[in-house]
Every structure is written in C-alpha cells, then in structure tokens.
Amino acid sequence: GDNADGGATGSCRANCLVQVCGDGDEATDEECDGGAANADGGATGSCRPGCVLQTCGDGDQASDEGCDDGNLVDGDGCDSSCVVEFCGDGTTNNNDEECDAAGDNADGGATGSCKANCAVQVCGDGDQASDEGCDNAGDNADGGATGSCKSNCELQACGDGDQASDEGCDDGNVVNGDGCSASCVVEFCGDGALNNNGEECDNGSSNA
C-alpha cells in the first residue's frame, strides 16, 4: 500500500519500479525530472541529468547564458548573471583590466583615470594625459634635447634643473648672473654679464 509515485529516490513507485532520476517522475529529493529529456546545456530552468535545474552558477553553461564559471561572483570575467564581462561594462574584472569606468573610459584623461582599454592612465604609457606635457612611452628620458620628453612626462626645458643635451648648464632657474644664464648658457668673464661667480665687473669685449 506504500507504492506511490513522487516519493524519495529509491522508494517504490505505483508501477512497482524503483524511483530513480531520469524516470520522468520527480522524486521528493529531486529538483526536476524530465526523463529522457534531461540534458546539460539546455535553457536556464531545464532539467539536467542529475535531476537538478539548470541555473546560473552551476558550472554548466546554459543555452541562454553567455558563460558559467561555477559561481555568482562579479569581476572574474563571468558576472553573477552569467553574462561575459568586457571592457566598458563598468565592472573591473580580473581578465587584464586595471579599471572600468564604463562610458567614461577614455584616452587622454588625467593621470589615474581609466583609458579606453581599461588600463589606468600613467606616465610612460605612450598616451599623453591631460596633465602631462608629453608621453613618448619607452623613449621618455632625462637629459635629451630641449623639447624632448622627460621620464616624468614633462618637456625638457631650460630652467627645469635637468641639463639637456643642447644646454651648457641648467641650474633650475632662468636668471642671469648666477653662472648659468637665462638661456642655459654657461656665463664667463668677458660675456658682458656680471655674474656672482667671483666677478666684480664684466664689460664684455671692453675688459682690458
């Protein structure tokens, strides 16, 4: 008299067959049972071979899922809704993204902003930030010619304290009379400019 359909797995059904997954009769400890139709990779909510429902996060990609990595965590390439994450979706994922500001991703923003490729805008990346004077990537170097790009993404200029290859000196200012002129030329006795490096007078070519 205990024979009944829909009992627990292993119980005796009304037809005197043991209740098992795949028999098409949903047992009390099964989420579903589609019989021969049980299959992996069906639509969300369909019945899988283990008599469990196809769901996001079960590790088996459903036909209506973009991905399924076995969890419901955002930021790992497959989000908690089983949608493939991408640069520009506003979620920083661990698939080579450093940042993701969605529609605000853009090249040429301020240092520290998020670029179009989801990398942080930094000096040396070859993309000139709005607060940089220049950026030539691996060619950035101190001591180059005037107008070249320094390692800090500022233009090489007279008075910056870093002697350019075409400067005779650079004392960090553009003041005459201190040994290095406002044009970054070494001052000397006879140049007509009185400097504070031991000169009391300088009449240029009239010195005699």
GROMACS .gro file of C-alpha atoms in nm:
model
  208
    1GLY     CA    1   0.000   0.000   0.000
    2ASP     CA    2   0.311   0.225   0.020
    3ASN     CA    3   0.375   0.211  -0.355
    4ALA     CA    4   0.347   0.567  -0.484
    5ASP     CA    5   0.487   0.796  -0.748
    6GLY     CA    6   0.679   1.105  -0.640
    7GLY     CA    7   0.839   0.954  -0.333
    8ALA     CA    8   1.204   0.982  -0.242
    9THR     CA    9   1.468   0.839  -0.471
   10GLY     CA   10   1.485   0.465  -0.405
   11SER     CA   11   1.124   0.432  -0.297
   12CYS     CA   12   0.878   0.207  -0.478
   13ARG     CA   13   0.658   0.367  -0.737
   14ALA     CA   14   0.299   0.274  -0.815
   15ASN     CA   15   0.420   0.063  -1.107
   16CYS     CA   16   0.650  -0.132  -0.876
   17LEU     CA   17   0.961   0.030  -1.020
   18VAL     CA   18   1.219   0.199  -0.801
   19GLN     CA   19   1.205   0.578  -0.804
   20VAL     CA   20   1.520   0.697  -0.987
   21CYS     CA   21   1.649   1.011  -1.156
   22GLY     CA   22   1.560   1.001  -1.523
   23ASP     CA   23   1.237   0.805  -1.490
   24GLY     CA   24   1.033   1.115  -1.567
   25ASP     CA   25   0.866   1.117  -1.224
   26GLU     CA   26   1.003   1.390  -0.999
   27ALA     CA   27   1.107   1.246  -0.665
   28THR     CA   28   1.076   1.445  -0.344
   29ASP     CA   29   1.456   1.487  -0.331
   30GLU     CA   30   1.486   1.586  -0.700
   31GLU     CA   31   1.455   1.940  -0.834
   32CYS     CA   32   1.312   1.809  -1.160
   33ASP     CA   33   1.291   1.501  -1.378
   34GLY     CA   34   1.237   1.530  -1.750
   35GLY     CA   35   1.308   1.167  -1.814
   36ALA     CA   36   1.495   1.113  -2.139
   37ALA     CA   37   1.492   1.491  -2.195
   38ASN     CA   38   1.730   1.552  -1.902
   39ALA     CA   39   2.041   1.713  -2.055
   40ASP     CA   40   2.325   1.953  -1.982
   41GLY     CA   41   2.345   2.282  -2.168
   42GLY     CA   42   1.973   2.339  -2.203
   43ALA     CA   43   1.798   2.663  -2.123
   44THR     CA   44   1.800   2.802  -1.772
   45GLY     CA   45   1.533   2.615  -1.574
   46SER     CA   46   1.557   2.296  -1.779
   47CYS     CA   47   1.641   1.966  -1.616
   48ARG     CA   48   1.995   1.833  -1.613
   49PRO     CA   49   2.097   1.463  -1.598
   50GLY     CA   50   2.139   1.475  -1.219
   51CYS     CA   51   1.777   1.585  -1.187
   52VAL     CA   52   1.883   1.934  -1.086
   53LEU     CA   53   1.767   2.254  -1.252
   54GLN     CA   54   1.993   2.430  -1.499
   55THR     CA   55   2.093   2.752  -1.319
   56CYS     CA   56   2.348   3.030  -1.344
   57GLY     CA   57   2.650   2.941  -1.135
   58ASP     CA   58   2.623   2.563  -1.166
   59GLY     CA   59   2.930   2.544  -1.392
   60ASP     CA   60   2.734   2.412  -1.691
   61GLN     CA   61   2.671   2.683  -1.948
   62ALA     CA   62   2.304   2.700  -2.036
   63SER     CA   63   2.196   2.776  -2.391
   64ASP     CA   64   2.079   3.121  -2.282
   65GLU     CA   65   2.390   3.203  -2.077
   66GLY     CA   66   2.697   3.381  -2.210
   67CYS     CA   67   2.918   3.196  -1.965
   68ASP     CA   68   2.904   2.993  -1.643
   69ASP     CA   69   3.216   2.967  -1.429
   70GLY     CA   70   3.052   2.789  -1.140
   71ASN     CA   71   2.996   3.088  -0.915
   72LEU     CA   72   2.787   3.401  -0.877
   73VAL     CA   73   3.076   3.644  -0.835
   74ASP     CA   74   3.128   3.963  -1.037
   75GLY     CA   75   3.473   4.066  -1.156
   76ASP     CA   76   3.608   3.728  -1.266
   77GLY     CA   77   3.519   3.751  -1.634
   78CYS     CA   78   3.174   3.597  -1.595
   79ASP     CA   79   2.934   3.803  -1.385
   80SER     CA   80   2.677   3.693  -1.130
   81SER     CA   81   2.412   3.682  -1.405
   82CYS     CA   82   2.627   3.459  -1.627
   83VAL     CA   83   2.699   3.740  -1.872
   84VAL     CA   84   3.052   3.772  -2.014
   85GLU     CA   85   3.225   4.076  -1.866
   86PHE     CA   86   3.400   4.314  -2.103
   87CYS     CA   87   3.597   4.636  -2.101
   88GLY     CA   88   3.340   4.915  -2.081
   89ASP     CA   89   3.074   4.736  -1.877
   90GLY     CA   90   3.160   4.930  -1.563
   91THR     CA   91   3.288   4.630  -1.366
   92THR     CA   92   3.663   4.588  -1.321
   93ASN     CA   93   3.732   4.222  -1.388
   94ASN     CA   94   4.049   4.023  -1.335
   95ASN     CA   95   4.092   3.947  -1.705
   96ASP     CA   96   4.367   4.205  -1.758
   97GLU     CA   97   4.153   4.505  -1.660
   98GLU     CA   98   4.302   4.765  -1.424
   99CYS     CA   99   3.986   4.977  -1.413
  100ASP     CA  100   3.648   5.014  -1.581
  101ALA     CA  101   3.453   5.338  -1.574
  102ALA     CA  102   3.201   5.224  -1.837
  103GLY     CA  103   3.109   5.515  -2.064
  104ASP     CA  104   3.371   5.737  -1.902
  105ASN     CA  105   3.662   5.521  -2.023
  106ALA     CA  106   3.871   5.747  -2.248
  107ASP     CA  107   4.227   5.801  -2.362
  108GLY     CA  108   4.399   6.129  -2.280
  109GLY     CA  109   4.230   6.191  -1.946
  110ALA     CA  110   4.410   6.291  -1.630
  111THR     CA  111   4.675   6.065  -1.478
  112GLY     CA  112   4.496   5.793  -1.285
  113SER     CA  113   4.183   5.797  -1.499
  114CYS     CA  114   4.062   5.492  -1.691
  115LYS     CA  115   4.162   5.458  -2.055
  116ALA     CA  116   3.954   5.312  -2.338
  117ASN     CA  117   4.134   4.977  -2.300
  118CYS     CA  118   4.057   4.961  -1.924
  119ALA     CA  119   4.416   5.040  -1.824
  120VAL     CA  120   4.499   5.321  -1.582
  121GLN     CA  121   4.637   5.637  -1.745
  122VAL     CA  122   5.003   5.664  -1.636
  123CYS     CA  123   5.318   5.842  -1.742
  124GLY     CA  124   5.507   5.621  -1.983
  125ASP     CA  125   5.210   5.451  -2.148
  126GLY     CA  126   5.254   5.649  -2.469
  127ASP     CA  127   4.917   5.823  -2.437
  128GLN     CA  128   4.954   6.185  -2.328
  129ALA     CA  129   4.737   6.254  -2.025
  130SER     CA  130   4.565   6.589  -1.986
  131ASP     CA  131   4.805   6.680  -1.704
  132GLU     CA  132   5.120   6.562  -1.887
  133GLY     CA  133   5.340   6.776  -2.109
  134CYS     CA  134   5.423   6.478  -2.330
  135ASP     CA  135   5.441   6.099  -2.330
  136ASN     CA  136   5.664   5.905  -2.567
  137ALA     CA  137   5.639   5.575  -2.379
  138GLY     CA  138   5.976   5.396  -2.375
  139ASP     CA  139   6.152   5.694  -2.532
  140ASN     CA  140   6.088   5.916  -2.229
  141ALA     CA  141   6.430   6.008  -2.087
  142ASP     CA  142   6.602   6.279  -1.890
  143GLY     CA  143   6.889   6.474  -2.043
  144GLY     CA  144   6.763   6.470  -2.402
  145ALA     CA  145   6.744   6.772  -2.627
  146THR     CA  146   6.531   7.072  -2.534
  147GLY     CA  147   6.170   6.988  -2.620
  148SER     CA  148   6.213   6.612  -2.578
  149CYS     CA  149   6.006   6.419  -2.326
  150LYS     CA  150   6.149   6.354  -1.981
  151SER     CA  151   6.092   6.047  -1.765
  152ASN     CA  152   5.827   6.236  -1.566
  153CYS     CA  153   5.632   6.321  -1.884
  154GLU     CA  154   5.732   6.686  -1.879
  155LEU     CA  155   5.903   6.860  -2.168
  156GLN     CA  156   6.278   6.913  -2.137
  157ALA     CA  157   6.321   7.288  -2.091
  158CYS     CA  158   6.580   7.540  -1.980
  159GLY     CA  159   6.538   7.606  -1.609
  160ASP     CA  160   6.398   7.265  -1.513
  161GLY     CA  161   6.718   7.165  -1.335
  162ASP     CA  162   6.791   6.877  -1.574
  163GLN     CA  163   7.065   6.968  -1.822
  164ALA     CA  164   6.951   6.896  -2.175
  165SER     CA  165   7.197   6.767  -2.432
  166ASP     CA  166   7.193   7.105  -2.608
  167GLU     CA  167   7.230   7.313  -2.290
  168GLY     CA  168   7.558   7.425  -2.142
  169CYS     CA  169   7.410   7.423  -1.794
  170ASP     CA  170   7.078   7.417  -1.610
  171ASP     CA  171   7.062   7.541  -1.253
  172GLY     CA  172   6.686   7.515  -1.218
  173ASN     CA  173   6.603   7.878  -1.295
  174VAL     CA  174   6.602   8.127  -1.580
  175VAL     CA  175   6.800   8.401  -1.406
  176ASN     CA  176   7.109   8.574  -1.543
  177GLY     CA  177   7.412   8.644  -1.328
  178ASP     CA  178   7.434   8.321  -1.132
  179GLY     CA  179   7.679   8.136  -1.351
  180CYS     CA  180   7.417   7.982  -1.577
  181SER     CA  181   7.228   8.231  -1.788
  182ALA     CA  182   6.851   8.250  -1.851
  183SER     CA  183   6.923   8.070  -2.179
  184CYS     CA  184   7.112   7.790  -2.002
  185VAL     CA  185   7.448   7.906  -2.133
  186VAL     CA  186   7.749   7.900  -1.900
  187GLU     CA  187   7.840   8.256  -1.805
  188PHE     CA  188   8.204   8.356  -1.821
  189CYS     CA  189   8.430   8.652  -1.771
  190GLY     CA  190   8.407   8.858  -2.087
  191ASP     CA  191   8.050   8.775  -2.183
  192GLY     CA  192   7.928   9.117  -2.071
  193ALA     CA  193   7.706   8.980  -1.793
  194LEU     CA  194   7.815   9.031  -1.435
  195ASN     CA  195   7.776   8.702  -1.257
  196ASN     CA  196   7.815   8.608  -0.893
  197ASN     CA  197   8.085   8.352  -0.953
  198GLY     CA  198   8.371   8.575  -0.842
  199GLU     CA  199   8.313   8.857  -1.092
  200GLU     CA  200   8.320   9.218  -0.974
  201CYS     CA  201   8.265   9.359  -1.320
  202ASP     CA  202   8.223   9.246  -1.682
  203ASN     CA  203   8.232   9.484  -1.974
  204GLY     CA  204   8.245   9.214  -2.233
  205SER     CA  205   8.498   9.274  -2.507
  206SER     CA  206   8.590   9.607  -2.342
  207ASN     CA  207   8.751   9.428  -2.050
  208ALA     CA  208   9.118   9.526  -2.052
   0.00000   0.00000   0.00000
